[in-house]
Coordinates of N, CA and C in Angstrom, one line a residue:
M1 N 27.5 75.5 -44.7 CA 26.2 75.5 -44.3 C 26.1 76.6 -43.2
T2 N 25.1 77.6 -43.4 CA 24.9 78.5 -42.4 C 23.6 78.0 -40.9
K3 N 24.2 78.6 -40.3 CA 23.8 78.5 -38.9 C 22.6 79.3 -38.7
P4 N 21.4 78.8 -38.1 CA 20.4 79.5 -38.0 C 20.4 80.2 -37.1
V5 N 19.7 81.4 -37.0 CA 19.6 82.4 -35.8 C 18.5 82.3 -34.9
T6 N 18.8 82.2 -34.0 CA 17.9 82.0 -32.7 C 17.8 83.5 -32.1
M7 N 16.3 83.3 -31.0 CA 16.3 84.6 -30.3 C 15.8 84.1 -28.8
S8 N 16.3 84.4 -28.1 CA 16.0 83.9 -26.5 C 14.5 84.9 -26.2
S9 N 13.6 83.8 -25.4 CA 12.5 84.7 -25.0 C 13.0 86.0 -24.1
R10 N 14.2 85.6 -23.2 CA 14.5 86.9 -22.1 C 14.8 88.2 -23.1
E11 N 15.6 88.0 -24.5 CA 15.5 89.4 -25.1 C 14.4 89.7 -26.2
I12 N 13.1 88.6 -26.2 CA 12.3 89.4 -26.8 C 11.5 90.1 -25.7
A13 N 11.5 89.6 -24.1 CA 11.0 90.4 -23.2 C 11.6 91.7 -23.1
K14 N 12.6 91.8 -23.4 CA 13.6 92.8 -23.1 C 13.0 93.9 -24.0
L15 N 13.0 93.5 -25.4 CA 12.8 94.1 -26.9 C 11.4 95.0 -26.4
T16 N 10.4 94.2 -26.3 CA 9.1 94.7 -26.0 C 8.4 95.0 -25.1
G17 N 9.3 95.1 -23.6 CA 9.1 95.6 -22.4 C 7.9 94.7 -21.6
K18 N 7.9 93.6 -22.6 CA 7.0 92.7 -21.2 C 7.4 91.8 -20.9
E19 N 6.6 91.6 -19.6 CA 7.2 90.7 -18.1 C 7.6 89.1 -19.0
H20 N 8.7 88.9 -18.4 CA 9.2 87.3 -19.2 C 8.5 86.1 -19.2
K21 N 8.0 86.4 -18.0 CA 6.9 85.0 -17.6 C 5.6 85.3 -18.7
N22 N 5.1 86.4 -18.7 CA 4.2 86.8 -20.1 C 4.5 86.6 -21.4
V23 N 5.8 86.5 -21.9 CA 6.5 86.2 -23.1 C 6.1 84.4 -23.1
L24 N 6.9 83.9 -21.9 CA 6.5 82.1 -21.7 C 5.5 81.9 -22.1
R25 N 4.3 82.7 -21.2 CA 3.4 81.9 -21.7 C 2.7 82.3 -22.8
D26 N 3.0 83.1 -23.7 CA 2.6 83.3 -24.9 C 3.3 82.3 -25.8
I27 N 4.7 82.3 -25.8 CA 5.3 80.9 -26.4 C 4.9 79.7 -25.8
R28 N 4.3 79.6 -24.8 CA 3.7 78.0 -24.8 C 2.3 77.8 -25.6
E29 N 1.4 78.8 -25.4 CA 0.1 78.9 -26.2 C 0.5 78.4 -27.7
M30 N 1.4 79.4 -28.2 CA 1.9 79.1 -29.3 C 2.6 77.8 -29.7
L31 N 3.4 77.6 -29.1 CA 4.1 75.9 -29.2 C 2.7 74.7 -29.2
D32 N 1.8 75.3 -28.1 CA 0.8 74.3 -28.0 C -0.4 74.3 -29.6
A33 N -0.5 75.1 -30.0 CA -1.2 75.4 -31.0 C -0.8 74.9 -32.4
L34 N 0.8 75.0 -32.4 CA 1.4 74.4 -33.6 C 1.6 73.0 -33.5
E35 N 1.5 72.7 -32.2 CA 1.8 71.2 -31.9 C 0.8 70.2 -32.4
K36 N -0.4 70.6 -32.2 CA -2.0 70.3 -32.3 C -2.0 70.2 -34.1
D37 N -1.2 71.3 -34.6 CA -1.7 71.4 -36.0 C -0.7 70.6 -37.0
G38 N 0.5 69.8 -35.9 CA 1.5 68.6 -36.5 C 2.5 69.1 -36.7
S39 N 3.0 70.5 -36.6 CA 4.3 71.5 -36.9 C 5.4 70.7 -35.9
D40 N 6.3 70.3 -36.9 CA 7.5 69.7 -35.9 C 8.3 70.8 -35.2
L41 N 8.2 70.5 -33.5 CA 8.7 71.6 -33.1 C 10.3 71.1 -32.4
S42 N 10.8 70.2 -32.5 CA 12.2 69.6 -32.3 C 13.4 70.3 -32.6
H43 N 13.4 71.4 -32.8 CA 14.2 72.4 -33.0 C 14.1 73.7 -32.2
V44 N 13.1 73.6 -31.4 CA 12.7 74.6 -30.1 C 14.0 74.3 -29.1
G45 N 14.6 75.3 -28.7 CA 15.3 75.3 -27.6 C 14.7 75.5 -26.2
E46 N 14.8 75.2 -25.1 CA 14.7 75.2 -23.6 C 15.3 74.6 -22.6
D47 N 15.5 76.2 -22.0 CA 16.6 76.0 -20.8 C 15.8 75.6 -19.7
K48 N 16.5 74.9 -19.1 CA 15.4 74.7 -17.6 C 16.5 74.9 -16.1
D49 N 16.2 75.2 -15.2 CA 16.7 75.1 -14.2 C 16.9 73.8 -13.4
A50 N 17.3 73.9 -12.2 CA 17.9 72.6 -11.5 C 16.4 71.9 -11.0
R51 N 15.5 72.7 -10.8 CA 14.1 72.3 -10.3 C 13.2 71.5 -11.5
G52 N 13.9 72.0 -12.8 CA 12.9 71.8 -14.3 C 12.1 72.7 -14.3
Y53 N 12.2 74.0 -14.1 CA 11.4 74.9 -14.7 C 11.9 76.1 -15.6
T54 N 10.9 76.4 -16.3 CA 11.8 77.1 -17.8 C 12.6 78.3 -17.6
K55 N 13.6 78.2 -17.8 CA 14.6 79.5 -17.7 C 14.5 80.7 -18.8
Q56 N 14.2 79.6 -20.4 CA 13.8 80.9 -21.6 C 13.9 79.8 -22.8
F57 N 13.6 80.1 -23.5 CA 13.0 79.4 -25.0 C 14.0 80.2 -26.2
H58 N 14.5 79.4 -26.8 CA 15.2 80.1 -27.8 C 14.2 79.7 -29.2
L59 N 14.0 80.4 -30.2 CA 12.8 80.3 -31.3 C 13.9 81.0 -32.6
D60 N 13.4 80.2 -33.6 CA 14.0 80.4 -34.6 C 13.4 81.8 -35.2
R61 N 13.7 82.1 -36.4 CA 13.1 83.4 -36.9 C 11.7 83.4 -36.9
E62 N 11.4 82.0 -37.7 CA 10.1 81.5 -38.6 C 8.9 81.5 -37.1
L63 N 9.3 81.2 -35.9 CA 8.8 81.0 -34.7 C 8.8 82.7 -34.0
T64 N 9.9 82.9 -33.9 CA 9.7 84.3 -33.5 C 9.0 85.3 -34.2
E65 N 9.0 85.5 -35.8 CA 8.3 85.7 -36.3 C 6.3 85.9 -36.2
T66 N 6.4 84.4 -35.5 CA 4.8 83.8 -35.7 C 4.2 84.3 -34.6
L67 N 5.2 84.3 -33.6 CA 5.3 85.0 -31.7 C 4.5 86.4 -32.0
V68 N 5.5 87.0 -32.4 CA 5.0 88.8 -32.3 C 4.0 88.9 -33.5
T69 N 3.2 87.8 -34.1 CA 2.5 88.3 -34.9 C 1.5 89.2 -34.2
G70 N 0.8 88.8 -33.2 CA 0.0 89.3 -32.4 C 0.1 90.4 -31.6
Y71 N 1.4 90.9 -31.7 CA 1.9 92.0 -30.9 C 1.6 93.5 -31.3
S72 N 1.8 94.6 -31.0 CA 1.3 95.6 -31.6 C 2.7 95.8 -32.5
I73 N 2.2 96.8 -33.5 CA 3.2 97.0 -34.7 C 4.6 97.3 -34.4
P74 N 4.5 98.4 -33.6 CA 5.7 98.9 -32.7 C 6.7 97.8 -32.4
L75 N 6.1 96.9 -31.2 CA 6.9 95.8 -30.8 C 7.5 94.8 -32.0
R76 N 6.6 94.8 -32.7 CA 7.1 93.4 -33.9 C 8.0 93.9 -34.5
H77 N 8.0 95.3 -34.8 CA 8.9 95.9 -35.5 C 10.2 95.9 -34.9
K78 N 10.2 96.0 -33.4 CA 11.6 96.0 -32.6 C 12.5 94.5 -32.7
V79 N 11.2 93.7 -32.7 CA 11.7 92.0 -32.7 C 12.5 91.7 -34.3
I80 N 11.7 91.9 -35.1 CA 12.2 91.8 -36.5 C 13.3 92.3 -36.4
R81 N 13.5 93.7 -36.2 CA 15.0 94.3 -36.5 C 15.9 93.5 -36.3
R82 N 15.6 93.3 -34.8 CA 16.8 92.6 -34.1 C 17.2 91.5 -34.5
I83 N 16.0 90.3 -35.5 CA 16.3 89.2 -36.1 C 17.5 89.7 -37.1
H84 N 17.4 90.5 -38.1 CA 17.8 91.2 -39.1 C 19.0 91.1 -38.8
E85 N 19.5 92.2 -37.5 CA 21.0 92.3 -37.0 C 21.6 91.2 -36.7
L86 N 20.9 90.3 -36.1 CA 21.7 88.8 -35.7 C 22.0 87.8 -37.0
E87 N 21.0 88.1 -37.8 CA 21.3 87.2 -39.2 C 22.4 87.9 -39.9
Q88 N 22.6 89.3 -39.3 CA 23.9 89.7 -40.6 C 25.4 89.4 -40.2
K89 N 25.6 89.4 -38.3 CA 26.5 88.9 -37.8 C 26.8 87.2 -38.3
V90 N 26.0 86.7 -38.7 CA 26.3 85.0 -39.0 C 27.2 84.9 -40.4
P91 N 28.3 84.7 -40.4 CA 29.0 84.3 -41.6 C 28.2 83.4 -42.5
D92 N 28.5 83.9 -44.2 CA 27.3 82.9 -44.9 C 27.4 81.9 -45.1
H93 N 29.0 81.2 -45.1 CA 29.0 79.6 -44.6 C 29.8 79.5 -43.6
V94 N 29.8 78.4 -42.7 CA 30.5 77.9 -42.2 C 31.1 76.7 -42.5
P95 N 32.5 76.2 -42.4 CA 32.7 75.6 -43.5 C 32.2 74.0 -42.4
A96 N 32.5 73.3 -42.8 CA 31.8 71.7 -42.8 C 32.8 70.7 -43.4
I97 N 32.7 69.7 -42.2 CA 33.6 68.5 -42.4 C 33.3 67.8 -43.5
A98 N 33.9 67.5 -44.7 CA 32.9 66.8 -46.1 C 33.2 65.2 -45.4
A99 N 31.9 64.7 -46.0 CA 31.4 63.3 -45.6 C 32.5 62.3 -45.6
D100 N 33.2 62.4 -46.5 CA 34.5 61.4 -46.6 C 35.0 61.3 -45.4
M101 N 35.8 63.0 -45.1 CA 36.3 62.9 -44.1 C 35.9 62.8 -42.7
Q102 N 34.6 62.8 -42.3 CA 33.8 62.4 -41.3 C 34.1 60.7 -41.2
D103 N 33.8 60.5 -42.5 CA 34.2 58.6 -41.8 C 35.6 58.2 -41.7
T104 N 36.4 59.0 -42.4 CA 38.0 59.1 -41.9 C 38.2 59.1 -40.4
V105 N 37.8 59.9 -40.0 CA 38.1 60.3 -38.2 C 37.3 59.6 -37.6
S106 N 36.1 58.9 -38.2 CA 35.4 58.0 -37.5 C 36.1 56.4 -37.1
A107 N 36.6 56.6 -38.4 CA 37.5 55.4 -38.2 C 39.0 55.6 -37.5
L108 N 39.2 56.4 -37.7 CA 40.5 56.4 -36.8 C 40.2 56.7 -35.1
L109 N 39.1 56.9 -34.9 CA 38.6 57.3 -33.4 C 38.6 55.8 -33.0
L110 N 38.1 55.0 -33.5 CA 37.8 53.4 -33.8 C 39.1 52.7 -33.3
I111 N 40.0 53.4 -34.2 CA 41.8 52.8 -34.2 C 42.2 53.1 -32.6
G112 N 41.7 54.2 -32.3 CA 41.8 54.6 -31.0 C 41.5 54.0 -29.7
E113 N 40.5 54.1 -30.1 CA 39.9 53.1 -29.1 C 40.4 51.6 -29.0
A114 N 40.8 50.9 -30.2 CA 41.5 49.9 -30.0 C 42.9 50.1 -29.2
I115 N 43.3 51.1 -29.4 CA 44.9 51.5 -28.9 C 44.6 51.5 -27.4
K116 N 43.8 52.3 -27.0 CA 43.6 52.0 -25.8 C 43.1 51.1 -25.0
Q117 N 42.7 49.8 -25.2 CA 42.7 48.8 -24.8 C 43.9 47.9 -24.8
V118 N 44.9 48.2 -25.4 CA 46.4 47.5 -25.0 C 46.6 47.5 -23.7
P119 N 47.5 46.3 -23.2 CA 47.6 46.5 -21.9 C 48.6 47.8 -21.8
G120 N 49.1 48.3 -20.9 CA 50.1 49.3 -20.6 C 49.8 50.7 -21.1
I121 N 48.5 50.9 -22.3 CA 48.8 52.1 -22.7 C 47.8 53.0 -21.9
K122 N 48.3 54.2 -21.5 CA 47.2 54.8 -20.6 C 46.4 55.9 -21.6
P123 N 45.1 56.4 -21.2 CA 44.6 56.8 -22.2 C 45.1 57.8 -22.8
G124 N 45.4 59.2 -22.1 CA 46.0 60.0 -22.5 C 47.0 59.6 -23.7
I125 N 48.0 58.5 -23.4 CA 48.5 58.4 -24.4 C 48.1 57.9 -25.8
A126 N 46.7 56.8 -25.8 CA 45.9 56.5 -26.9 C 45.4 57.6 -27.5
M127 N 45.2 58.7 -26.7 CA 44.6 60.0 -27.2 C 45.3 60.6 -28.1
A128 N 46.6 61.3 -27.8 CA 47.8 61.6 -28.5 C 47.7 61.1 -29.8
C129 N 47.8 59.8 -30.0 CA 48.1 58.6 -30.6 C 46.8 59.2 -31.9
T130 N 45.8 59.0 -31.1 CA 44.7 59.4 -32.1 C 44.5 60.3 -32.9
L131 N 45.1 61.4 -32.1 CA 44.7 62.9 -32.6 C 46.0 63.1 -33.7
G132 N 46.9 62.5 -33.4 CA 48.0 62.8 -34.6 C 47.6 61.6 -35.9
M133 N 47.2 60.7 -35.5 CA 46.5 60.2 -36.5 C 45.3 61.1 -37.4
I134 N 44.8 61.8 -36.9 CA 43.5 62.2 -37.5 C 44.4 63.4 -38.2
E135 N 45.2 63.9 -37.7 CA 45.9 65.5 -38.1 C 46.4 64.9 -39.4
V136 N 47.6 63.8 -39.4 CA 48.1 63.4 -40.7 C 47.1 63.1 -41.8
N137 N 46.1 62.4 -41.6 CA 45.2 61.9 -42.3 C 44.0 62.8 -42.7
T138 N 44.0 64.0 -42.3 CA 43.0 64.8 -42.9 C 43.5 66.2 -42.8
G139 N 44.2 66.4 -42.0 CA 44.8 68.0 -42.3 C 44.1 68.6 -41.3
L140 N 43.5 68.4 -40.6 CA 42.5 69.0 -39.8 C 43.5 69.6 -38.0
D141 N 43.3 70.7 -37.8 CA 44.1 71.3 -36.7 C 43.5 70.8 -35.7
V142 N 44.4 70.3 -34.6 CA 44.0 69.3 -33.4 C 44.3 70.1 -32.3
T143 N 45.1 71.5 -32.4 CA 45.7 71.9 -31.5 C 44.9 72.0 -30.0
E144 N 43.9 72.6 -30.4 CA 42.9 72.9 -29.1 C 42.6 71.4 -28.4
A145 N 42.4 70.4 -29.4 CA 42.0 69.2 -28.6 C 43.1 68.6 -27.9
R146 N 44.4 69.0 -28.5 CA 45.5 68.4 -27.5 C 45.6 69.1 -26.2
K147 N 45.2 70.4 -26.2 CA 45.0 71.3 -24.8 C 44.3 70.5 -23.7
A148 N 43.6 69.6 -24.3 CA 42.6 69.0 -23.3 C 43.7 67.5 -23.0
L149 N 44.3 67.2 -23.2 CA 45.4 66.0 -22.8 C 45.7 66.3 -21.4
P150 N 45.6 64.8 -20.4 CA 46.3 65.3 -19.1 C 47.4 65.7 -19.3
A151 N 48.2 66.3 -18.2 CA 49.7 66.3 -18.0 C 50.5 64.9 -17.5
K152 N 51.1 65.2 -18.0 CA 52.2 63.8 -17.7 C 52.8 64.1 -16.1
N153 N 52.1 63.6 -15.0 CA 52.8 63.6 -13.8 C 53.2 62.1 -13.5
D154 N 52.9 61.3 -14.3 CA 53.7 59.7 -13.7 C 55.0 59.8 -13.8
P155 N 55.5 58.6 -13.0 CA 57.6 58.9 -13.2 C 57.9 58.2 -14.7
V156 N 58.6 59.0 -15.3 CA 59.0 58.8 -16.5 C 59.5 57.2 -17.0
C157 N 58.9 57.0 -17.8 CA 59.2 55.3 -18.3 C 60.0 55.4 -19.6
D158 N 61.1 55.4 -20.0 CA 62.0 55.7 -20.6 C 63.0 54.6 -21.0
L159 N 62.7 53.3 -20.1 CA 64.2 52.9 -20.7 C 63.4 51.4 -20.9
N160 N 63.7 50.8 -22.3 CA 63.6 49.5 -22.6 C 64.6 48.2 -21.7
A161 N 63.9 46.8 -22.3 CA 64.4 46.0 -21.3 C 66.5 46.0 -21.5
T162 N 66.7 46.5 -22.5 CA 67.9 46.5 -22.9 C 68.8 47.5 -21.9
A163 N 68.5 49.0 -22.3 CA 68.8 50.1 -21.2 C 68.5 49.6 -19.8
L164 N 67.7 49.0 -19.2 CA 67.5 48.8 -18.2 C 68.5 47.5 -17.5
G165 N 68.6 46.4 -18.4 CA 69.5 45.8 -17.8 C 71.1 46.4 -18.1
K166 N 71.4 47.4 -18.6 CA 72.4 47.8 -18.8 C 72.9 48.4 -17.4
L167 N 71.9 48.8 -16.6 CA 72.4 49.5 -15.1 C 72.9 48.8 -14.2
V168 N 72.3 47.5 -14.4 CA 72.9 46.4 -13.5 C 74.1 45.5 -14.2
G169 N 74.3 45.6 -15.4 CA 75.4 44.4 -15.7 C 74.7 43.3 -16.4
M170 N 73.6 43.6 -16.9 CA 72.5 42.5 -17.4 C 72.3 42.5 -18.9
S171 N 71.9 41.5 -19.8 CA 71.8 41.7 -21.0 C 70.5 41.8 -21.0
G172 N 69.6 42.6 -22.3 CA 68.4 42.8 -22.5 C 67.2 41.5 -22.4
K173 N 68.1 40.4 -22.5 CA 67.4 39.1 -22.8 C 67.4 38.8 -21.1
A174 N 68.1 38.9 -20.2 CA 68.1 38.3 -18.9 C 66.9 39.5 -18.3
A175 N 67.3 40.7 -18.5 CA 66.2 41.7 -18.0 C 64.9 41.3 -18.2
N176 N 64.5 40.5 -19.7 CA 63.4 40.6 -19.9 C 62.9 39.5 -19.3
L177 N 63.7 38.3 -19.0 CA 63.3 37.5 -18.2 C 62.9 37.4 -16.5
A178 N 64.1 38.1 -16.4 CA 63.6 38.9 -14.8 C 62.4 39.7 -14.7
L179 N 61.8 40.4 -15.4 CA 60.6 41.1 -15.3 C 59.3 40.1 -15.3
A180 N 59.5 39.2 -16.4 CA 58.6 38.1 -16.5 C 58.4 37.4 -15.1
G181 N 59.9 36.9 -14.8 CA 59.5 36.4 -13.4 C 59.1 36.8 -12.2
A182 N 59.2 37.9 -12.1 CA 58.6 39.3 -11.3 C 57.0 39.2 -11.5
G183 N 56.4 38.5 -12.8 CA 54.8 38.9 -13.2 C 54.5 40.2 -13.7
L184 N 55.6 40.8 -13.8 CA 55.7 42.0 -14.8 C 55.0 42.4 -15.9
Q185 N 55.6 41.2 -16.9 CA 55.2 41.0 -18.1 C 55.2 39.4 -18.6
L186 N 54.7 39.2 -19.8 CA 54.3 37.8 -20.4 C 54.3 38.3 -21.9
K187 N 54.4 36.7 -22.6 CA 54.7 36.9 -23.3 C 53.2 36.2 -24.1
N188 N 52.5 37.1 -25.3 CA 51.2 37.4 -25.9 C 51.3 36.1 -27.0
D189 N 50.6 36.1 -27.7 CA 50.4 35.0 -28.7 C 50.9 35.1 -29.9
R190 N 51.3 36.6 -30.2 CA 52.5 36.7 -31.1 C 53.5 36.5 -30.7
G191 N 54.1 36.0 -29.5 CA 55.5 35.8 -29.1 C 55.9 37.3 -28.6
D192 N 55.4 38.3 -28.4 CA 55.9 39.7 -28.0 C 55.4 39.8 -26.5
W193 N 56.5 40.7 -26.1 CA 56.3 41.0 -24.4 C 55.0 41.8 -24.0
E194 N 54.2 41.5 -23.3 CA 52.8 42.3 -23.0 C 53.0 42.5 -21.2
L195 N 52.6 44.0 -21.1 CA 52.2 43.9 -19.7 C 51.3 43.3 -19.0
T196 N 51.8 43.1 -17.6 CA 50.6 42.2 -16.7 C 49.9 43.5 -15.9
E197 N 48.9 43.2 -15.3 CA 48.2 44.2 -14.6 C 49.1 45.1 -13.7
A198 N 50.1 44.2 -12.9 CA 50.7 44.4 -11.6 C 52.2 45.3 -12.5
G199 N 52.4 45.3 -14.0 CA 53.6 45.7 -14.8 C 53.1 47.0 -15.1
R200 N 51.8 47.4 -15.0 CA 51.5 48.6 -15.5 C 51.8 50.1 -14.6
R201 N 51.9 49.6 -13.6 CA 52.6 50.5 -12.3 C 53.8 50.9 -12.9
W202 N 54.6 50.2 -13.6 CA 55.8 50.3 -13.4 C 56.6 50.3 -15.3
A203 N 55.5 50.7 -16.0 CA 56.0 50.8 -17.6 C 54.7 51.4 -18.1
E204 N 55.0 51.9 -19.6 CA 54.1 52.3 -20.6 C 54.6 51.1 -21.6
A205 N 53.2 50.8 -22.3 CA 53.6 49.9 -23.7 C 53.3 51.4 -24.9
M206 N 54.4 52.0 -25.6 CA 54.8 53.0 -26.2 C 54.6 52.7 -27.9
P207 N 53.3 53.0 -28.5 CA 53.6 53.0 -29.9 C 54.9 53.3 -31.0
F208 N 55.2 52.2 -31.7 CA 56.7 52.7 -32.7 C 56.2 52.2 -33.8
E209 N 56.7 53.0 -34.8 CA 57.2 52.2 -36.5 C 58.6 52.3 -36.6
R210 N 59.0 51.3 -37.2 CA 60.4 51.2 -37.7 C 60.7 50.8 -38.9
R211 N 60.9 51.1 -40.0 CA 61.3 50.3 -41.3 C 59.9 49.5 -41.6
G212 N 58.7 50.1 -41.8 CA 57.3 49.5 -42.5 C 56.8 48.6 -41.2
H213 N 57.6 48.4 -40.0 CA 56.8 47.5 -38.8 C 56.6 48.5 -37.7
A214 N 55.1 48.1 -37.4 CA 54.7 48.9 -36.4 C 54.2 48.5 -35.0
G215 N 54.3 48.5 -34.0 CA 54.2 47.7 -32.5 C 54.3 48.2 -31.7
Y216 N 54.6 48.1 -30.5 CA 54.2 48.7 -28.8 C 55.8 48.0 -28.3
Q217 N 56.4 49.2 -27.7 CA 57.9 48.7 -27.1 C 57.3 49.4 -26.0
I218 N 57.7 48.4 -24.8 CA 57.5 48.8 -23.1 C 58.7 49.0 -22.7
L219 N 58.4 50.7 -22.6 CA 59.6 51.2 -21.5 C 59.1 51.2 -20.4
W220 N 60.3 51.2 -19.4 CA 60.4 50.8 -18.0 C 60.6 51.9 -17.3
N221 N 60.1 52.0 -15.9 CA 60.7 53.2 -14.7 C 62.1 52.2 -14.4
R222 N 62.8 53.2 -14.0 CA 64.3 52.6 -13.6 C 63.9 52.0 -12.0
D223 N 62.7 52.4 -11.6 CA 62.5 52.3 -10.0 C 62.1 51.0 -10.1
V224 N 61.6 50.3 -11.6 CA 61.3 48.8 -11.0 C 62.7 48.2 -10.8
L225 N 63.6 48.3 -11.0 CA 65.1 47.3 -10.1 C 64.5 46.9 -9.0
G226 N 64.1 48.2 -8.0 CA 64.1 47.6 -7.1 C 63.2 46.8 -6.8
V227 N 61.8 46.7 -7.5 CA 60.8 45.1 -7.2 C 61.9 43.8 -7.9
L228 N 62.8 43.9 -8.4 CA 63.2 42.9 -9.0 C 64.9 42.7 -8.3
G229 N 65.0 43.6 -6.9 CA 65.8 42.9 -5.9 C 66.8 43.3 -7.0
L230 N 67.3 44.4 -7.4 CA 68.2 44.5 -8.3 C 68.8 46.1 -7.9
D231 N 69.9 46.5 -7.9 CA 70.0 47.8 -7.1 C 71.0 48.3 -8.4
E232 N 71.0 49.6 -8.4 CA 71.6 50.4 -9.6 C 72.8 50.8 -9.0
P233 N 74.1 50.5 -9.5 CA 75.5 50.7 -9.2 C 75.2 52.3 -8.5
G234 N 76.1 52.4 -7.7 CA 76.2 54.0 -7.0 C 77.2 54.6 -7.6
P235 N 77.6 55.7 -7.4 CA 78.7 56.7 -7.8 C 80.2 56.3 -7.7
Q236 N 80.8 56.0 -8.3 CA 82.5 55.7 -7.8 C 83.0 56.6 -6.7
V237 N 83.8 55.9 -5.8 CA 84.2 57.0 -4.8 C 85.7 56.7 -4.9
A238 N 86.7 58.0 -5.4 CA 87.6 57.7 -5.7 C 88.5 57.3 -4.4

């Protein structure tokens, strides 16, 4: 797919030696005449400033040549030669995403939105998961997109209930019950633990896949022990 070449009104003014305001006037007159003739001008680009005034127009080759038809031959030649130079800089083919791949990406983005709605899943985690799915299923390079992900500055959440319980000498089951008793998690309709609004401050629900089973695992920050009124044993003094 070839990207169309455009020329700005400012560049036309520079090439022809005309004042930019006069080029803008000429363009408006041309566009008005073409619009009355029924031409589709939806592709015409127009940059405006904060006050809504036109800063410049962007015209494709056809409109640029139409505009300069009324100019003198030397000026017309300068503009047309510049268009040719711009066209030579554009690659003949710009790779495009195939239609079936577009459908795949769209479907994966919808899945990503669903993941984001899971209690405890932070937007950055959901997007990282989505980008990973896109990369695996399409082969697209998502390196640049990953750079836009937020840096992880939150406290580290890396303990499941079993590991959390071990810190204070209790079983994983007892730790889960203590967390539920503190209103930090609850059992959903599937019988899985799910973070409450209060629990999201202390934990993250992380997607995982194990032996063909996919789901979410709640990982806690060790500071939640203070909320539970449990103290982690200090170092032994000899």
